[in-house]
Short mmCIF file of C-alpha atoms in Angstrom, two decimals:
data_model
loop_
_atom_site.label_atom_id
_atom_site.label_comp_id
_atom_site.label_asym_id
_atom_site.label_seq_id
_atom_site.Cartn_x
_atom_site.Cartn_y
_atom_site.Cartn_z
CA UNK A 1 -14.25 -19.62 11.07
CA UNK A 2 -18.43 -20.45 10.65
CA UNK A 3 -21.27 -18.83 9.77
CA UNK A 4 -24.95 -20.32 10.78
CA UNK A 5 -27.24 -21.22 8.12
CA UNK A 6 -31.37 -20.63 8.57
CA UNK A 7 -31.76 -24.45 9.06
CA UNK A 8 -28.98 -23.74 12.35
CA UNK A 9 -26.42 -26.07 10.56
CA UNK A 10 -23.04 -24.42 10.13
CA UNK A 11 -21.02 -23.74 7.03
CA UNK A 12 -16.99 -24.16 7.20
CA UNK A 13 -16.08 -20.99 4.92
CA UNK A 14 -12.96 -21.46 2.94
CA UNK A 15 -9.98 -19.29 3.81
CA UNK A 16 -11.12 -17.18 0.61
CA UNK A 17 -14.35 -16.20 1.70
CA UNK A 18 -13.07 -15.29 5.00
CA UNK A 19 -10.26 -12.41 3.76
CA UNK A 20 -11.95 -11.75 0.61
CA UNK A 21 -15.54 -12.35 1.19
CA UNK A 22 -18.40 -13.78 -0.32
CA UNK A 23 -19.78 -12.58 -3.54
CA UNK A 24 -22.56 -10.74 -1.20
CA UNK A 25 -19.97 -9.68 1.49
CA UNK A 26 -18.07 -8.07 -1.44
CA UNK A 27 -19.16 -4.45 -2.29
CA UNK A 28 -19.54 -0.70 -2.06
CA UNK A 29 -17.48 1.11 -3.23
CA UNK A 30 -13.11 1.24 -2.62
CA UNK A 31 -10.69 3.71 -4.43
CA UNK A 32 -7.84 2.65 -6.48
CA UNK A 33 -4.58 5.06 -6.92
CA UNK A 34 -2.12 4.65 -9.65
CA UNK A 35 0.57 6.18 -11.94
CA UNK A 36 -0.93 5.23 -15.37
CA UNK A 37 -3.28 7.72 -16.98
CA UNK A 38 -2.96 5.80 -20.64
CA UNK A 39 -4.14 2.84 -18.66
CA UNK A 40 -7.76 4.95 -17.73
CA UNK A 41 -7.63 6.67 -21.48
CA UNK A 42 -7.16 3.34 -23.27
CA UNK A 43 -9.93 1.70 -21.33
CA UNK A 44 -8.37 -0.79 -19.92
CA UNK A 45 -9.39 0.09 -16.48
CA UNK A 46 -12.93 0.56 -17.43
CA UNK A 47 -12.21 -3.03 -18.80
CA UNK A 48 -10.89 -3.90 -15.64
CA UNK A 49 -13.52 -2.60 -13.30
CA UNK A 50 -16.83 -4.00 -15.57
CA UNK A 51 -15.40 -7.67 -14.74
CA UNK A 52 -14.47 -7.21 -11.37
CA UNK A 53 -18.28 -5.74 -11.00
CA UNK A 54 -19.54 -8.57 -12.70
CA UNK A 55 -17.67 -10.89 -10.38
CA UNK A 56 -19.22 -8.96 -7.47
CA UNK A 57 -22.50 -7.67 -8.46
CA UNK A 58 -22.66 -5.81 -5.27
CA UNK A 59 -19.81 -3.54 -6.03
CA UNK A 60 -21.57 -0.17 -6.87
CA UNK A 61 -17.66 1.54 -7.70
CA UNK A 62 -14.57 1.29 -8.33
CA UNK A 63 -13.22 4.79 -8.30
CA UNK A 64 -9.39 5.09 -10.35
CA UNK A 65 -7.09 8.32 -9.50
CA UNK A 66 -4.29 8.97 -10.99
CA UNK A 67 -1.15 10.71 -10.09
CA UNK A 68 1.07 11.89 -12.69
CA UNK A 69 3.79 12.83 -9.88
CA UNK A 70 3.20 9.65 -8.24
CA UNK A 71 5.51 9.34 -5.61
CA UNK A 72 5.73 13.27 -4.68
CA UNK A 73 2.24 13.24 -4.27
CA UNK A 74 0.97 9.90 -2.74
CA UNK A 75 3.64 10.58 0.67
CA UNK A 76 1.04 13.38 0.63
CA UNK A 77 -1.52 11.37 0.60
CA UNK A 78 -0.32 8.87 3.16
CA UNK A 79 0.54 11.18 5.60
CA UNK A 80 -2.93 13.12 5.55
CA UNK A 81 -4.20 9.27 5.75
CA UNK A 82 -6.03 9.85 2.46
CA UNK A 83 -4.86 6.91 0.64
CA UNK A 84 -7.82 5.60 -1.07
CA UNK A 85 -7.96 1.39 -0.68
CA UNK A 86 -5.47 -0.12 -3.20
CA UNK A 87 -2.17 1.90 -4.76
CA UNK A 88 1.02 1.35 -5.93
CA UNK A 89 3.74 1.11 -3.44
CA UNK A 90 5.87 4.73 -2.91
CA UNK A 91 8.97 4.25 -3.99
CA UNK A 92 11.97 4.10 -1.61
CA UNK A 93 9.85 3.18 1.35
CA UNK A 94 11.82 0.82 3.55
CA UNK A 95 10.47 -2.43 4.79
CA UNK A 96 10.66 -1.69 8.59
CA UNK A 97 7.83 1.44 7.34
CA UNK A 98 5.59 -1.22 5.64
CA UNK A 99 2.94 -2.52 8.83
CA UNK A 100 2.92 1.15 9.63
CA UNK A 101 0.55 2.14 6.27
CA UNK A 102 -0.34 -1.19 4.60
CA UNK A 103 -2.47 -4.30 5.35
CA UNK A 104 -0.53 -8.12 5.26
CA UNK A 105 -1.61 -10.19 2.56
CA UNK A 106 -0.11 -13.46 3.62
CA UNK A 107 -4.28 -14.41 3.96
CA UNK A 108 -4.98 -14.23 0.53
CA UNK A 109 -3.82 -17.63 -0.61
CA UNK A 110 -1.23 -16.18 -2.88
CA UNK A 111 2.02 -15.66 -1.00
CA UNK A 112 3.48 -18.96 -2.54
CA UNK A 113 2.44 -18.66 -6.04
CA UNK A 114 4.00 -15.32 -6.35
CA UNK A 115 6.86 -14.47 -7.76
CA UNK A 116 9.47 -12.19 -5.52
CA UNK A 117 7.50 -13.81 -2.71
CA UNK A 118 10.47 -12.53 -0.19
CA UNK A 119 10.38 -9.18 -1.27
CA UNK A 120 8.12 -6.24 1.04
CA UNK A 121 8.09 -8.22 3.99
CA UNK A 122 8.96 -6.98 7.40
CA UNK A 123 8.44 -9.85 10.43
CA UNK A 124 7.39 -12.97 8.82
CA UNK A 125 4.69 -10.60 7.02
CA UNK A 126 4.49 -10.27 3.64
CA UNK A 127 2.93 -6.52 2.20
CA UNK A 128 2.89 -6.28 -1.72
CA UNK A 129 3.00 -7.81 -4.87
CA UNK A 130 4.33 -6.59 -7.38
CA UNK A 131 2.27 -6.05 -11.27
CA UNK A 132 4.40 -7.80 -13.13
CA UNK A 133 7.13 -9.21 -14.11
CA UNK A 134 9.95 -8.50 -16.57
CA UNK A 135 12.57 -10.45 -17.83
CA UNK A 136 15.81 -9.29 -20.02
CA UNK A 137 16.16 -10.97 -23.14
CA UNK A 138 16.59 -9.90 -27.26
CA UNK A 139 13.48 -8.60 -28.61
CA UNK A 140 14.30 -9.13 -32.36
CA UNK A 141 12.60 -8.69 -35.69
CA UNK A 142 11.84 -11.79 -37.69
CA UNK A 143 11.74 -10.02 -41.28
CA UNK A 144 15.01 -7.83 -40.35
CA UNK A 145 16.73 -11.93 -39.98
CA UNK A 146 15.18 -12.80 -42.92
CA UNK A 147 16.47 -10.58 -45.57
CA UNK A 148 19.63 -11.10 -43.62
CA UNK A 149 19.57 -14.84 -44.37
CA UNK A 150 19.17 -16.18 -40.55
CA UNK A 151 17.06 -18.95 -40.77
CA UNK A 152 17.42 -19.49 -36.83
CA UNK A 153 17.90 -17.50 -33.93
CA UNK A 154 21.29 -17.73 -32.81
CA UNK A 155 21.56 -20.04 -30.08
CA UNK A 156 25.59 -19.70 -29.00
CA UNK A 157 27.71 -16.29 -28.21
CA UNK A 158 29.97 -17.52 -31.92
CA UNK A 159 26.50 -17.39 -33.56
CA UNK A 160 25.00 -14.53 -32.19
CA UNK A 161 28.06 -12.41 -33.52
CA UNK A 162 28.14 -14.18 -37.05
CA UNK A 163 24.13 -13.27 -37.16
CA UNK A 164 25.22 -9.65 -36.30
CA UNK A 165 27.68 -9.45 -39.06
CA UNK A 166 25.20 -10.76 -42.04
CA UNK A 167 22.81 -8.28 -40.36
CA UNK A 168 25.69 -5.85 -40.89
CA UNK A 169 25.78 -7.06 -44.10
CA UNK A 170 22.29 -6.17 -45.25
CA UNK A 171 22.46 -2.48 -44.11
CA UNK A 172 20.06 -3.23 -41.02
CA UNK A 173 21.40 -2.21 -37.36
CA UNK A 174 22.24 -5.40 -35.43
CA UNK A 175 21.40 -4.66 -32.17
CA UNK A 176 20.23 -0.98 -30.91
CA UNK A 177 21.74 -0.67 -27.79
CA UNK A 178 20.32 3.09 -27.34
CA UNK A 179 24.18 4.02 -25.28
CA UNK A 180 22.95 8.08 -25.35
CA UNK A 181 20.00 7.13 -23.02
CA UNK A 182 21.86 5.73 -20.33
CA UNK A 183 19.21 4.14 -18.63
CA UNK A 184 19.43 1.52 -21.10
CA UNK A 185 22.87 0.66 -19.97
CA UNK A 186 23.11 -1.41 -16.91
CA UNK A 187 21.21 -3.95 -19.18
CA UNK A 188 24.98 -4.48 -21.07
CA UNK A 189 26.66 -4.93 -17.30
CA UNK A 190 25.05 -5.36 -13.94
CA UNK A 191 22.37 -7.37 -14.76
CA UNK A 192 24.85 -9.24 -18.11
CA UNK A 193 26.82 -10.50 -15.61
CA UNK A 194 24.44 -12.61 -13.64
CA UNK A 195 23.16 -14.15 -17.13
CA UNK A 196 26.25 -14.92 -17.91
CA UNK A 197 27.32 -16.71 -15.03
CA UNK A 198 24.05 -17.98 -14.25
CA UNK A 199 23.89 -16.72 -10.92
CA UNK A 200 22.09 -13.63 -9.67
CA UNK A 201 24.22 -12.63 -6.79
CA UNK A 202 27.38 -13.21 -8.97
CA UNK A 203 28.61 -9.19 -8.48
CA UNK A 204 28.47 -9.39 -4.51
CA UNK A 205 32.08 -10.17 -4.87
CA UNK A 206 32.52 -6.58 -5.74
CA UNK A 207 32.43 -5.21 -1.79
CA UNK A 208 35.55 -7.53 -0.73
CA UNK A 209 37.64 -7.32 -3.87
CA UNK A 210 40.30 -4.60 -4.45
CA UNK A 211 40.59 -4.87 -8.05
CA UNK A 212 36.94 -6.05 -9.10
CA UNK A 213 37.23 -4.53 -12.77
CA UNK A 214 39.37 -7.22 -14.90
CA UNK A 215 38.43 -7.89 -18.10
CA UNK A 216 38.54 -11.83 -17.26
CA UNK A 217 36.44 -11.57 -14.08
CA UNK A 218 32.40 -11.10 -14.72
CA UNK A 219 32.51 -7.40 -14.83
CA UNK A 220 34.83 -7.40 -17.44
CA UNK A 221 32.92 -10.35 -19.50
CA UNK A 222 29.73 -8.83 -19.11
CA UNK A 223 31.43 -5.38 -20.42
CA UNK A 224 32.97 -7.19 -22.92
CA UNK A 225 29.98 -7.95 -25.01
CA UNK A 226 28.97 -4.59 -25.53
CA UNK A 227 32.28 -3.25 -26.07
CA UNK A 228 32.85 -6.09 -29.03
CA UNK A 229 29.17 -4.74 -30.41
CA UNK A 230 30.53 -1.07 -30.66
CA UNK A 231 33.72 -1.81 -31.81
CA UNK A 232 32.37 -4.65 -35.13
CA UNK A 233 30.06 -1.69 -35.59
CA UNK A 234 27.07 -3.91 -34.87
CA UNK A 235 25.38 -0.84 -32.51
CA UNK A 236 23.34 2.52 -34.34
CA UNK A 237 26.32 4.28 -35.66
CA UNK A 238 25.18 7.19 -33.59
CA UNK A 239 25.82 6.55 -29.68
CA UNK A 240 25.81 9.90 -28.43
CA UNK A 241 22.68 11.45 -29.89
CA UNK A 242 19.19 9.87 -27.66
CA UNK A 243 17.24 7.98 -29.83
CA UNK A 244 14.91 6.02 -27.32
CA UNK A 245 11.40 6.84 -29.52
CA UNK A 246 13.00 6.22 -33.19
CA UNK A 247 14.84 2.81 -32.00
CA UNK A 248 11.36 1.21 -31.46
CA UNK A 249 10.10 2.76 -34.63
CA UNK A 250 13.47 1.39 -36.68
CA UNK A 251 13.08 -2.32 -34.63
CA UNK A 252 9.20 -2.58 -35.94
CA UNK A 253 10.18 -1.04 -39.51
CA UNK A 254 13.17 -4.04 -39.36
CA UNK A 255 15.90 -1.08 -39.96
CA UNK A 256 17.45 -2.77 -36.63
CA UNK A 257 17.15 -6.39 -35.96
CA UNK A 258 17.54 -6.42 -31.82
CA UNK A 259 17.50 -4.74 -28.48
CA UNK A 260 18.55 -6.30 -25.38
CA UNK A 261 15.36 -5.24 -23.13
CA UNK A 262 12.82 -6.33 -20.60
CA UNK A 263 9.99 -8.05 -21.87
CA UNK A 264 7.49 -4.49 -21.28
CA UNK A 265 9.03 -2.79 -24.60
CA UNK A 266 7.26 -5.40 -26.75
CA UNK A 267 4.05 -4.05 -26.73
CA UNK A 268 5.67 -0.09 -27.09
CA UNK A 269 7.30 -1.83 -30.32
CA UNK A 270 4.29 -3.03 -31.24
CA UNK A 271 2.23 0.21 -31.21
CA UNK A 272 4.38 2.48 -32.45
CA UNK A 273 2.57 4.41 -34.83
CA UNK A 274 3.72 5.24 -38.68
CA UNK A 275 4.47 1.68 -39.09
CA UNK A 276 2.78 -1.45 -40.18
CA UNK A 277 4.54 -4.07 -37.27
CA UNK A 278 2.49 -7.37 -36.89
CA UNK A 279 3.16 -9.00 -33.70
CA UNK A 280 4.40 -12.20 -35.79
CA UNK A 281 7.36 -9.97 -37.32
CA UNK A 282 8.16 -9.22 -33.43
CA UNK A 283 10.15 -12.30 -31.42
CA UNK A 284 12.12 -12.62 -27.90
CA UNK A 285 14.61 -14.82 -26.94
CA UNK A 286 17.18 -15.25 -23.88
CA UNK A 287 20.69 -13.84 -24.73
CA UNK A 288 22.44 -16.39 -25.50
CA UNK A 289 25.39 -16.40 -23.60
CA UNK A 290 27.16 -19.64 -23.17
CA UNK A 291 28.92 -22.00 -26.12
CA UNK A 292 27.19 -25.09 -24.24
CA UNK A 293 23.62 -23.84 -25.08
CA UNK A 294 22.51 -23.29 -21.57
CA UNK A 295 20.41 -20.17 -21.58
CA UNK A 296 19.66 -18.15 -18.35
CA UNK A 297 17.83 -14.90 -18.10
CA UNK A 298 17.38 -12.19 -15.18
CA UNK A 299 13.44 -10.96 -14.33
CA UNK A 300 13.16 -7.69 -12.68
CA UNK A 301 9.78 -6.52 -10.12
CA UNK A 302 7.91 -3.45 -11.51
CA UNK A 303 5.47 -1.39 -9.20
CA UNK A 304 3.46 -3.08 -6.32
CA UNK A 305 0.16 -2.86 -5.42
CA UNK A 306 -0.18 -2.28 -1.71
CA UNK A 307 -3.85 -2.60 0.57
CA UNK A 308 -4.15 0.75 2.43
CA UNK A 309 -4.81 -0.77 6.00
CA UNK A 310 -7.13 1.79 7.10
CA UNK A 311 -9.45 1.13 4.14
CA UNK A 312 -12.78 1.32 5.51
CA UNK A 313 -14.01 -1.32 3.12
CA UNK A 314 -11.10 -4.10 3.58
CA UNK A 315 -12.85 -7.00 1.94
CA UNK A 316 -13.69 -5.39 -1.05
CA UNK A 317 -10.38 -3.80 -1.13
CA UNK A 318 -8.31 -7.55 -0.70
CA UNK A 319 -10.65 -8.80 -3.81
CA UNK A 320 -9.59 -5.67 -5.72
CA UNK A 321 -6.20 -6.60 -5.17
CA UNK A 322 -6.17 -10.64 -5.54
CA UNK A 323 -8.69 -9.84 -8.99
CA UNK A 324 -5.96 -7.36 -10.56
CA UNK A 325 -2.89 -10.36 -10.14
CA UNK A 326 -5.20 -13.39 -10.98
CA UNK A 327 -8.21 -12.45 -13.24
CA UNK A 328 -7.97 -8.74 -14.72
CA UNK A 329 -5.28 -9.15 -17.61
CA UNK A 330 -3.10 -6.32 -16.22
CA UNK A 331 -0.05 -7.72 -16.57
CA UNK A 332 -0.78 -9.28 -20.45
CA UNK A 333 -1.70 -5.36 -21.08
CA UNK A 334 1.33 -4.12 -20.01
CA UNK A 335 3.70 -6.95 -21.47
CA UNK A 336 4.77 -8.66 -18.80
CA UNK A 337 5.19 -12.14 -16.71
CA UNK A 338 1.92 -12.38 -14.44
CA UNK A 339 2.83 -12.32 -11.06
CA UNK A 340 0.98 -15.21 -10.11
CA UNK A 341 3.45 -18.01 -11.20
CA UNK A 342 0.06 -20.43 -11.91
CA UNK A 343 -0.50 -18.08 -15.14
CA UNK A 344 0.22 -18.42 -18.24
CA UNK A 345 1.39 -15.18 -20.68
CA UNK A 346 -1.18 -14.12 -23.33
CA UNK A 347 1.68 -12.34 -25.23
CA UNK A 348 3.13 -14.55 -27.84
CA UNK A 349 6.76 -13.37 -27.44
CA UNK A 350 6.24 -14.31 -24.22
CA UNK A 351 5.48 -17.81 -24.77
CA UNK A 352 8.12 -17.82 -27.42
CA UNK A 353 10.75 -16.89 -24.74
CA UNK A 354 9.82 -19.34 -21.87
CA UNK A 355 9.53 -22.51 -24.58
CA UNK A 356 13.89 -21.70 -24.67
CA UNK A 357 13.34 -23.01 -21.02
CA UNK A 358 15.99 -20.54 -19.86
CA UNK A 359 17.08 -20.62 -16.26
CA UNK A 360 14.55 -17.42 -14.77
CA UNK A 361 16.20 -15.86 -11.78
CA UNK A 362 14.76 -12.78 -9.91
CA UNK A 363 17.14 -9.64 -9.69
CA UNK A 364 18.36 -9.23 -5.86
CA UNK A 365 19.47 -6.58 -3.98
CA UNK A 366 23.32 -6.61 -3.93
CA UNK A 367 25.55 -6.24 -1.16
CA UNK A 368 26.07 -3.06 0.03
CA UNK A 369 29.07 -3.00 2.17
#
């Protein structure tokens, strides 16, 4: 593509300027849907939306609505074709669906730097991206390890346990595994297994086997671990009562020492009021898993943003989109990886986690039949 310049010489335009547009071609004013309300209360998007308008002086407004019953209410939305210019994907919405509401954003020079690169494409076209990026490991506090007497973090499954016990020891809960909240669970065995084996499709040989729960297969190690937890009494001695909001506050107080979580609970920990929690007393490190040392660790997609692809102001909207994964901070604020695979974390646990060098694999879908 060219443009003419006054003196009739033309002007190759890099393949930025053409799907995102010049810093003139850029602005008006686009609508941006989401889920998070504390994001708009906090300020962040304010934050947000001042940068991206001094990036592009000519944006007059960057309008934020929020849905509290997001996915109820934005198939409402879609189907009236009132969908402002940027959202977060609906839930649920199969791939084959995706051309028929969204714009592609294989031109936006990011497709290969993202991570789950193959996911929300349909034909050789690729749709979203998701916000960020999570990935499990044992968010642990440093003080709780210190009156313990652990001068290191456990780096073998023989000295994760023996840390558990001196934890034990010093009247602080080893590892909060929060069993009355259920959600929590799957953390201990679908997605233990792949870390343990180092493989993320590991449990696909669930659909062809006729006995695939054996305590010496990977459902049955990945069980294991949490069963050995609960049964040493290294878990809150209360598993059936829900204690999701005071397990954060007894991890930042050091009452407990770890949860096995994504890498998005830090910053909950972190703010949880009543307590005085620095974000030095807070670490993260991949579960360590194998005798040999090797560490691997499973990342998981959150929402995705999605281009509406009737927008009426398309460039604006595609610089929305490429600013919020590569310039805005929205994935630092909310804890986790940045999409874009170029960035670095802001978050120190973050940067604590990755210098383990454990072997990152994304989550897949599993087989179904």
């Amino acid at each position: 593509m060219t443009i003419s310049g006054c003196d009739g010489n033309t002007t190759t335009v890099t393949k930025q300027q053409e799907t995102t547009g010049t810093s003139a071609e850029v602005g008006g004013s686009i609508t941006f849907i989401t889920n998070r309300q504390e994001m708009v209360d906090s300020g962040m998007m304010d934050r947000y939306i001042e940068g991206f308008k001094k990036k592009y002086p000519a944006v007059t407004d960057v309008k934020v609505s929020v849905m509290k019953n997001y996915d109820t209410d934005i198939r409402i939305k879609i189907l009236t074709n009132d969908y402002g210019d940027v959202l977060l994907l609906p839930g649920d919405l199969e791939d084959k669906n995706l051309p028929e509401y969204f714009e592609p954003i294989d031109d936006l020079g990011l497709t290969d730097k993202l991570y789950y690169n193959n996911r929300k494409t349909f034909e050789d076209k690729h749709y979203a991206a998701t916000v960020g990026v999570s990935a499990l490991g044992l968010v642990y506090n440093k003080t709780a390890f210190e009156k313990a007497g652990i001068k290191e973090f456990p780096a073998t499954p023989t000295a994760f346990y023996e840390a558990c016990e001196k934890l034990k020891q010093a009247g602080i809960t080893p590892v909060y595994v929060n069993y009355a909240s259920g959600w929590t669970l799957p953390q201990w065995g679908v997605n233990m297994a792949p870390v343990i084996q180092g493989d993320a499709k590991v449990l696909n040989f669930m659909t062809t086997s006729d006995s695939p729960f054996q305590e010496d297969n990977p459902v049955g190690q990945s069980y294991g671990i949490i069963r050995h937890l609960i049964q040493k009494g290294y878990t809150e001695s209360d598993l059936y009562t829900n204690h999701w909001e005071e397990s954060k506050k007894e991890l930042a107080e050091g009452k407990a020492a770890m949860m096995y979580l994504g890498n998005w609970v830090i910053p909950q920990i972190l703010s949880t009021s009543g307590t005085n929690v620095k974000s030095e007393d807070i670490g993260f490190k991949p579960f360590p898993t194998s005798d040999s040392g090797k560490l691997s660790a499973l990342m998981s997609s959150d929402a995705w943003f999605v281009i509406n692809k009737n927008s009426k102001n398309m460039k604006t909207a595609k610089a929305w989109f490429k600013y919020l994964l590569e310039e805005s901070g929205y994935a630092d604020d909310n804890g986790f990886i940045p999409t874009v695979k170029t960035r670095e974390p802001s978050l120190p646990q973050l940067k604590e986690f990755l210098a383990a060098k454990p072997a990152l694999m994304e989550n897949i879908e599993l087989d179904s039949d």
